[in-house]
PDB file of C-alpha atoms in Angstrom:
ATOM      1  CA  UNK A   1      -7.968   0.134  16.950  1.00  0.00           C
ATOM      2  CA  UNK A   2      -9.425   3.599  16.758  1.00  0.00           C
ATOM      3  CA  UNK A   3     -12.327   5.193  14.939  1.00  0.00           C
ATOM      4  CA  UNK A   4     -11.452   6.558  11.544  1.00  0.00           C
ATOM      5  CA  UNK A   5     -11.898   6.493   7.800  1.00  0.00           C
ATOM      6  CA  UNK A   6      -9.618   4.541   5.467  1.00  0.00           C
ATOM      7  CA  UNK A   7      -9.862   7.332   2.889  1.00  0.00           C
ATOM      8  CA  UNK A   8      -8.725   9.943   5.415  1.00  0.00           C
ATOM      9  CA  UNK A   9      -5.765   7.754   6.391  1.00  0.00           C
ATOM     10  CA  UNK A  10      -4.818   7.406   2.713  1.00  0.00           C
ATOM     11  CA  UNK A  11      -5.056  11.183   2.172  1.00  0.00           C
ATOM     12  CA  UNK A  12      -2.949  11.946   5.260  1.00  0.00           C
ATOM     13  CA  UNK A  13      -0.276   9.436   4.228  1.00  0.00           C
ATOM     14  CA  UNK A  14      -0.239  10.701   0.652  1.00  0.00           C
ATOM     15  CA  UNK A  15       0.201  14.270   1.913  1.00  0.00           C
ATOM     16  CA  UNK A  16       3.540  13.187   3.438  1.00  0.00           C
ATOM     17  CA  UNK A  17       4.773  11.816   0.098  1.00  0.00           C
ATOM     18  CA  UNK A  18       3.194  14.294  -2.302  1.00  0.00           C
ATOM     19  CA  UNK A  19       6.159  16.751  -2.339  1.00  0.00           C
ATOM     20  CA  UNK A  20       8.716  14.063  -3.264  1.00  0.00           C
ATOM     21  CA  UNK A  21       6.365  12.430  -5.789  1.00  0.00           C
ATOM     22  CA  UNK A  22       5.681  15.830  -7.369  1.00  0.00           C
ATOM     23  CA  UNK A  23       9.414  16.582  -7.485  1.00  0.00           C
ATOM     24  CA  UNK A  24       9.852  13.478  -9.665  1.00  0.00           C
ATOM     25  CA  UNK A  25       6.854  14.393 -11.799  1.00  0.00           C
ATOM     26  CA  UNK A  26       4.932  11.336 -10.606  1.00  0.00           C
ATOM     27  CA  UNK A  27       1.232  11.884 -11.209  1.00  0.00           C
ATOM     28  CA  UNK A  28      -1.147  10.630  -8.498  1.00  0.00           C
ATOM     29  CA  UNK A  29      -4.626   9.365  -9.364  1.00  0.00           C
ATOM     30  CA  UNK A  30      -7.000   8.893  -6.417  1.00  0.00           C
ATOM     31  CA  UNK A  31     -10.205   6.858  -6.489  1.00  0.00           C
ATOM     32  CA  UNK A  32     -11.333   6.718  -2.862  1.00  0.00           C
ATOM     33  CA  UNK A  33     -14.485   4.790  -1.946  1.00  0.00           C
ATOM     34  CA  UNK A  34     -14.044   3.872   1.730  1.00  0.00           C
ATOM     35  CA  UNK A  35     -15.159   6.943   3.667  1.00  0.00           C
ATOM     36  CA  UNK A  36     -17.270   5.219   6.359  1.00  0.00           C
ATOM     37  CA  UNK A  37     -15.940   5.515   9.895  1.00  0.00           C
ATOM     38  CA  UNK A  38     -14.812   2.138  11.217  1.00  0.00           C
ATOM     39  CA  UNK A  39     -12.500   0.767  13.890  1.00  0.00           C
ATOM     40  CA  UNK A  40      -9.036  -0.047  12.547  1.00  0.00           C
ATOM     41  CA  UNK A  41      -5.351   0.597  13.184  1.00  0.00           C
ATOM     42  CA  UNK A  42      -4.838   3.680  11.055  1.00  0.00           C
ATOM     43  CA  UNK A  43      -1.160   3.896  12.066  1.00  0.00           C
ATOM     44  CA  UNK A  44      -0.466   0.393  10.717  1.00  0.00           C
ATOM     45  CA  UNK A  45      -2.386   1.061   7.502  1.00  0.00           C
ATOM     46  CA  UNK A  46      -0.595   4.397   7.107  1.00  0.00           C
ATOM     47  CA  UNK A  47       2.764   2.672   7.543  1.00  0.00           C
ATOM     48  CA  UNK A  48       1.912   0.048   4.899  1.00  0.00           C
ATOM     49  CA  UNK A  49       0.682   2.634   2.395  1.00  0.00           C
ATOM     50  CA  UNK A  50       3.656   4.871   3.201  1.00  0.00           C
ATOM     51  CA  UNK A  51       6.067   2.042   2.455  1.00  0.00           C
ATOM     52  CA  UNK A  52       4.399   1.388  -0.897  1.00  0.00           C
ATOM     53  CA  UNK A  53       4.494   5.097  -1.798  1.00  0.00           C
ATOM     54  CA  UNK A  54       8.131   5.276  -0.732  1.00  0.00           C
ATOM     55  CA  UNK A  55       8.895   2.456  -3.165  1.00  0.00           C
ATOM     56  CA  UNK A  56       7.069   4.323  -5.929  1.00  0.00           C
ATOM     57  CA  UNK A  57       9.176   7.377  -5.146  1.00  0.00           C
ATOM     58  CA  UNK A  58      12.415   5.354  -5.179  1.00  0.00           C
ATOM     59  CA  UNK A  59      11.895   3.038  -8.126  1.00  0.00           C
ATOM     60  CA  UNK A  60       9.507   4.705 -10.577  1.00  0.00           C
ATOM     61  CA  UNK A  61      11.090   6.843 -13.251  1.00  0.00           C
ATOM     62  CA  UNK A  62      10.491  10.557 -13.619  1.00  0.00           C
ATOM     63  CA  UNK A  63       7.124  11.291 -15.208  1.00  0.00           C
ATOM     64  CA  UNK A  64       5.443   8.025 -14.252  1.00  0.00           C
ATOM     65  CA  UNK A  65       2.175   7.633 -12.350  1.00  0.00           C
ATOM     66  CA  UNK A  66       0.618   5.930  -9.348  1.00  0.00           C
ATOM     67  CA  UNK A  67      -3.029   5.089  -8.775  1.00  0.00           C
ATOM     68  CA  UNK A  68      -4.523   4.630  -5.304  1.00  0.00           C
ATOM     69  CA  UNK A  69      -7.967   3.041  -5.045  1.00  0.00           C
ATOM     70  CA  UNK A  70      -9.972   2.119  -1.970  1.00  0.00           C
ATOM     71  CA  UNK A  71     -13.009  -0.122  -1.681  1.00  0.00           C
ATOM     72  CA  UNK A  72     -15.303  -0.906   1.211  1.00  0.00           C
ATOM     73  CA  UNK A  73     -17.610  -3.914   1.232  1.00  0.00           C
ATOM     74  CA  UNK A  74     -19.161  -4.241   4.677  1.00  0.00           C
ATOM     75  CA  UNK A  75     -16.382  -5.189   7.083  1.00  0.00           C
ATOM     76  CA  UNK A  76     -13.844  -5.679   4.267  1.00  0.00           C
ATOM     77  CA  UNK A  77     -11.559  -2.832   3.241  1.00  0.00           C
ATOM     78  CA  UNK A  78      -9.196  -2.869   0.271  1.00  0.00           C
ATOM     79  CA  UNK A  79      -6.444  -0.534  -0.886  1.00  0.00           C
ATOM     80  CA  UNK A  80      -4.858  -1.008  -4.309  1.00  0.00           C
ATOM     81  CA  UNK A  81      -1.733   0.891  -5.288  1.00  0.00           C
ATOM     82  CA  UNK A  82      -0.689   0.548  -8.918  1.00  0.00           C
ATOM     83  CA  UNK A  83       2.319   2.239 -10.463  1.00  0.00           C
ATOM     84  CA  UNK A  84       3.567   2.590 -14.027  1.00  0.00           C
ATOM     85  CA  UNK A  85       7.168   1.844 -13.115  1.00  0.00           C
ATOM     86  CA  UNK A  86       9.413  -1.012 -14.208  1.00  0.00           C
ATOM     87  CA  UNK A  87       7.482  -3.675 -12.323  1.00  0.00           C
ATOM     88  CA  UNK A  88       8.918  -6.652 -10.486  1.00  0.00           C
ATOM     89  CA  UNK A  89      10.420  -9.574 -12.407  1.00  0.00           C
ATOM     90  CA  UNK A  90       8.402 -12.810 -12.138  1.00  0.00           C
ATOM     91  CA  UNK A  91      11.241 -14.617 -10.394  1.00  0.00           C
ATOM     92  CA  UNK A  92      11.334 -11.980  -7.628  1.00  0.00           C
ATOM     93  CA  UNK A  93       7.608 -11.551  -6.994  1.00  0.00           C
ATOM     94  CA  UNK A  94       7.340 -13.713  -3.877  1.00  0.00           C
ATOM     95  CA  UNK A  95      10.909 -13.015  -2.732  1.00  0.00           C
ATOM     96  CA  UNK A  96      10.239  -9.295  -2.300  1.00  0.00           C
ATOM     97  CA  UNK A  97       8.360 -10.045   0.928  1.00  0.00           C
ATOM     98  CA  UNK A  98      11.410 -11.733   2.495  1.00  0.00           C
ATOM     99  CA  UNK A  99      13.309  -9.606   5.008  1.00  0.00           C
ATOM    100  CA  UNK A 100      16.346  -7.867   3.505  1.00  0.00           C
ATOM    101  CA  UNK A 101      15.630  -9.068  -0.046  1.00  0.00           C
ATOM    102  CA  UNK A 102      16.108  -6.433  -2.736  1.00  0.00           C
ATOM    103  CA  UNK A 103      15.612  -6.771  -6.457  1.00  0.00           C
ATOM    104  CA  UNK A 104      18.838  -5.854  -8.204  1.00  0.00           C
ATOM    105  CA  UNK A 105      18.825  -4.262 -11.644  1.00  0.00           C
ATOM    106  CA  UNK A 106      20.010  -1.083 -13.315  1.00  0.00           C
ATOM    107  CA  UNK A 107      17.069   0.902 -11.906  1.00  0.00           C
ATOM    108  CA  UNK A 108      17.417  -0.273  -8.296  1.00  0.00           C
ATOM    109  CA  UNK A 109      21.197  -0.306  -7.989  1.00  0.00           C
ATOM    110  CA  UNK A 110      22.232   2.830  -6.162  1.00  0.00           C
ATOM    111  CA  UNK A 111      18.841   3.268  -4.442  1.00  0.00           C
ATOM    112  CA  UNK A 112      19.235   3.219  -0.685  1.00  0.00           C
ATOM    113  CA  UNK A 113      17.154   0.912   1.462  1.00  0.00           C
ATOM    114  CA  UNK A 114      17.386  -2.118   3.703  1.00  0.00           C
ATOM    115  CA  UNK A 115      14.909  -4.382   1.951  1.00  0.00           C
ATOM    116  CA  UNK A 116      12.653  -4.842   4.984  1.00  0.00           C
ATOM    117  CA  UNK A 117       9.800  -2.472   4.113  1.00  0.00           C
ATOM    118  CA  UNK A 118       7.613  -4.984   2.267  1.00  0.00           C
ATOM    119  CA  UNK A 119       8.289  -7.689   4.858  1.00  0.00           C
ATOM    120  CA  UNK A 120       7.208  -5.366   7.672  1.00  0.00           C
ATOM    121  CA  UNK A 121       4.217  -4.178   5.649  1.00  0.00           C
ATOM    122  CA  UNK A 122       3.004  -7.740   5.029  1.00  0.00           C
ATOM    123  CA  UNK A 123       3.479  -8.573   8.729  1.00  0.00           C
ATOM    124  CA  UNK A 124       1.469  -5.476   9.716  1.00  0.00           C
ATOM    125  CA  UNK A 125      -1.312  -6.449   7.303  1.00  0.00           C
ATOM    126  CA  UNK A 126      -1.430  -9.967   8.749  1.00  0.00           C
ATOM    127  CA  UNK A 127      -1.443  -8.663  12.328  1.00  0.00           C
ATOM    128  CA  UNK A 128      -4.457  -6.611  11.274  1.00  0.00           C
ATOM    129  CA  UNK A 129      -6.167  -9.808  10.090  1.00  0.00           C
ATOM    130  CA  UNK A 130      -5.470  -8.965   6.476  1.00  0.00           C
ATOM    131  CA  UNK A 131      -3.054  -9.550   3.635  1.00  0.00           C
ATOM    132  CA  UNK A 132      -0.665  -7.611   1.419  1.00  0.00           C
ATOM    133  CA  UNK A 133      -0.231  -9.132  -2.027  1.00  0.00           C
ATOM    134  CA  UNK A 134       1.555  -8.323  -5.240  1.00  0.00           C
ATOM    135  CA  UNK A 135      -1.036  -8.704  -7.986  1.00  0.00           C
ATOM    136  CA  UNK A 136      -0.346  -9.757 -11.546  1.00  0.00           C
ATOM    137  CA  UNK A 137      -0.159  -6.855 -13.992  1.00  0.00           C
ATOM    138  CA  UNK A 138       1.230  -6.295 -17.470  1.00  0.00           C
ATOM    139  CA  UNK A 139       3.068  -3.103 -16.570  1.00  0.00           C
ATOM    140  CA  UNK A 140       4.394  -1.658 -13.343  1.00  0.00           C
ATOM    141  CA  UNK A 141       3.486  -3.089  -9.957  1.00  0.00           C
ATOM    142  CA  UNK A 142       0.110  -3.447  -8.248  1.00  0.00           C
ATOM    143  CA  UNK A 143      -0.173  -4.147  -4.542  1.00  0.00           C
ATOM    144  CA  UNK A 144      -3.443  -5.010  -2.815  1.00  0.00           C
ATOM    145  CA  UNK A 145      -3.950  -4.568   0.920  1.00  0.00           C
ATOM    146  CA  UNK A 146      -7.096  -6.193   2.330  1.00  0.00           C
ATOM    147  CA  UNK A 147      -8.300  -6.337   5.914  1.00  0.00           C
ATOM    148  CA  UNK A 148     -11.444  -6.571   8.010  1.00  0.00           C
ATOM    149  CA  UNK A 149     -12.774  -3.975  10.414  1.00  0.00           C
ATOM    150  CA  UNK A 150     -15.660  -3.504  12.797  1.00  0.00           C
ATOM    151  CA  UNK A 151     -18.252  -0.905  12.028  1.00  0.00           C
ATOM    152  CA  UNK A 152     -18.946   1.729  14.666  1.00  0.00           C
ATOM    153  CA  UNK A 153     -22.570   0.537  14.830  1.00  0.00           C
ATOM    154  CA  UNK A 154     -21.481  -3.053  15.621  1.00  0.00           C
ATOM    155  CA  UNK A 155     -19.420  -1.978  18.628  1.00  0.00           C
ATOM    156  CA  UNK A 156     -22.078   0.363  19.962  1.00  0.00           C
ATOM    157  CA  UNK A 157     -24.666  -2.410  19.856  1.00  0.00           C
ATOM    158  CA  UNK A 158     -22.581  -4.885  21.869  1.00  0.00           C
TER     159      UNK A 158
END
């Protein structure tokens, strides 16, 4: 774990995907509220968020949108990524976290990928003492990443 801000990690990861999202006309809405410096694995969080943004890039149609929100409540950090794409069929919602599982439909057929990104992302979240979940939504897909961190003040006092 290193000292850093969740919001800065989100911005840096988004910067990597912004050109491809812009090329598809995907609008990005940011609502960042976790700027405090804490101790966390920013590489793992960046990889999880990057995987979710990569899926937005692959599966959301031209002209759609993605919203990224962060929350900080003491030692608890949350990232929510919500897109306006086709969503995930109810029957596939838990399966998408299985290694090598890929939803197959007209939108996803022909999109390259191995089907391990969400499995790895959930494993990374759990190794960080957190969770990656697909939340219920009427349209698109909404993923919530939650994890706990230590504040800088806590570690300096011990």
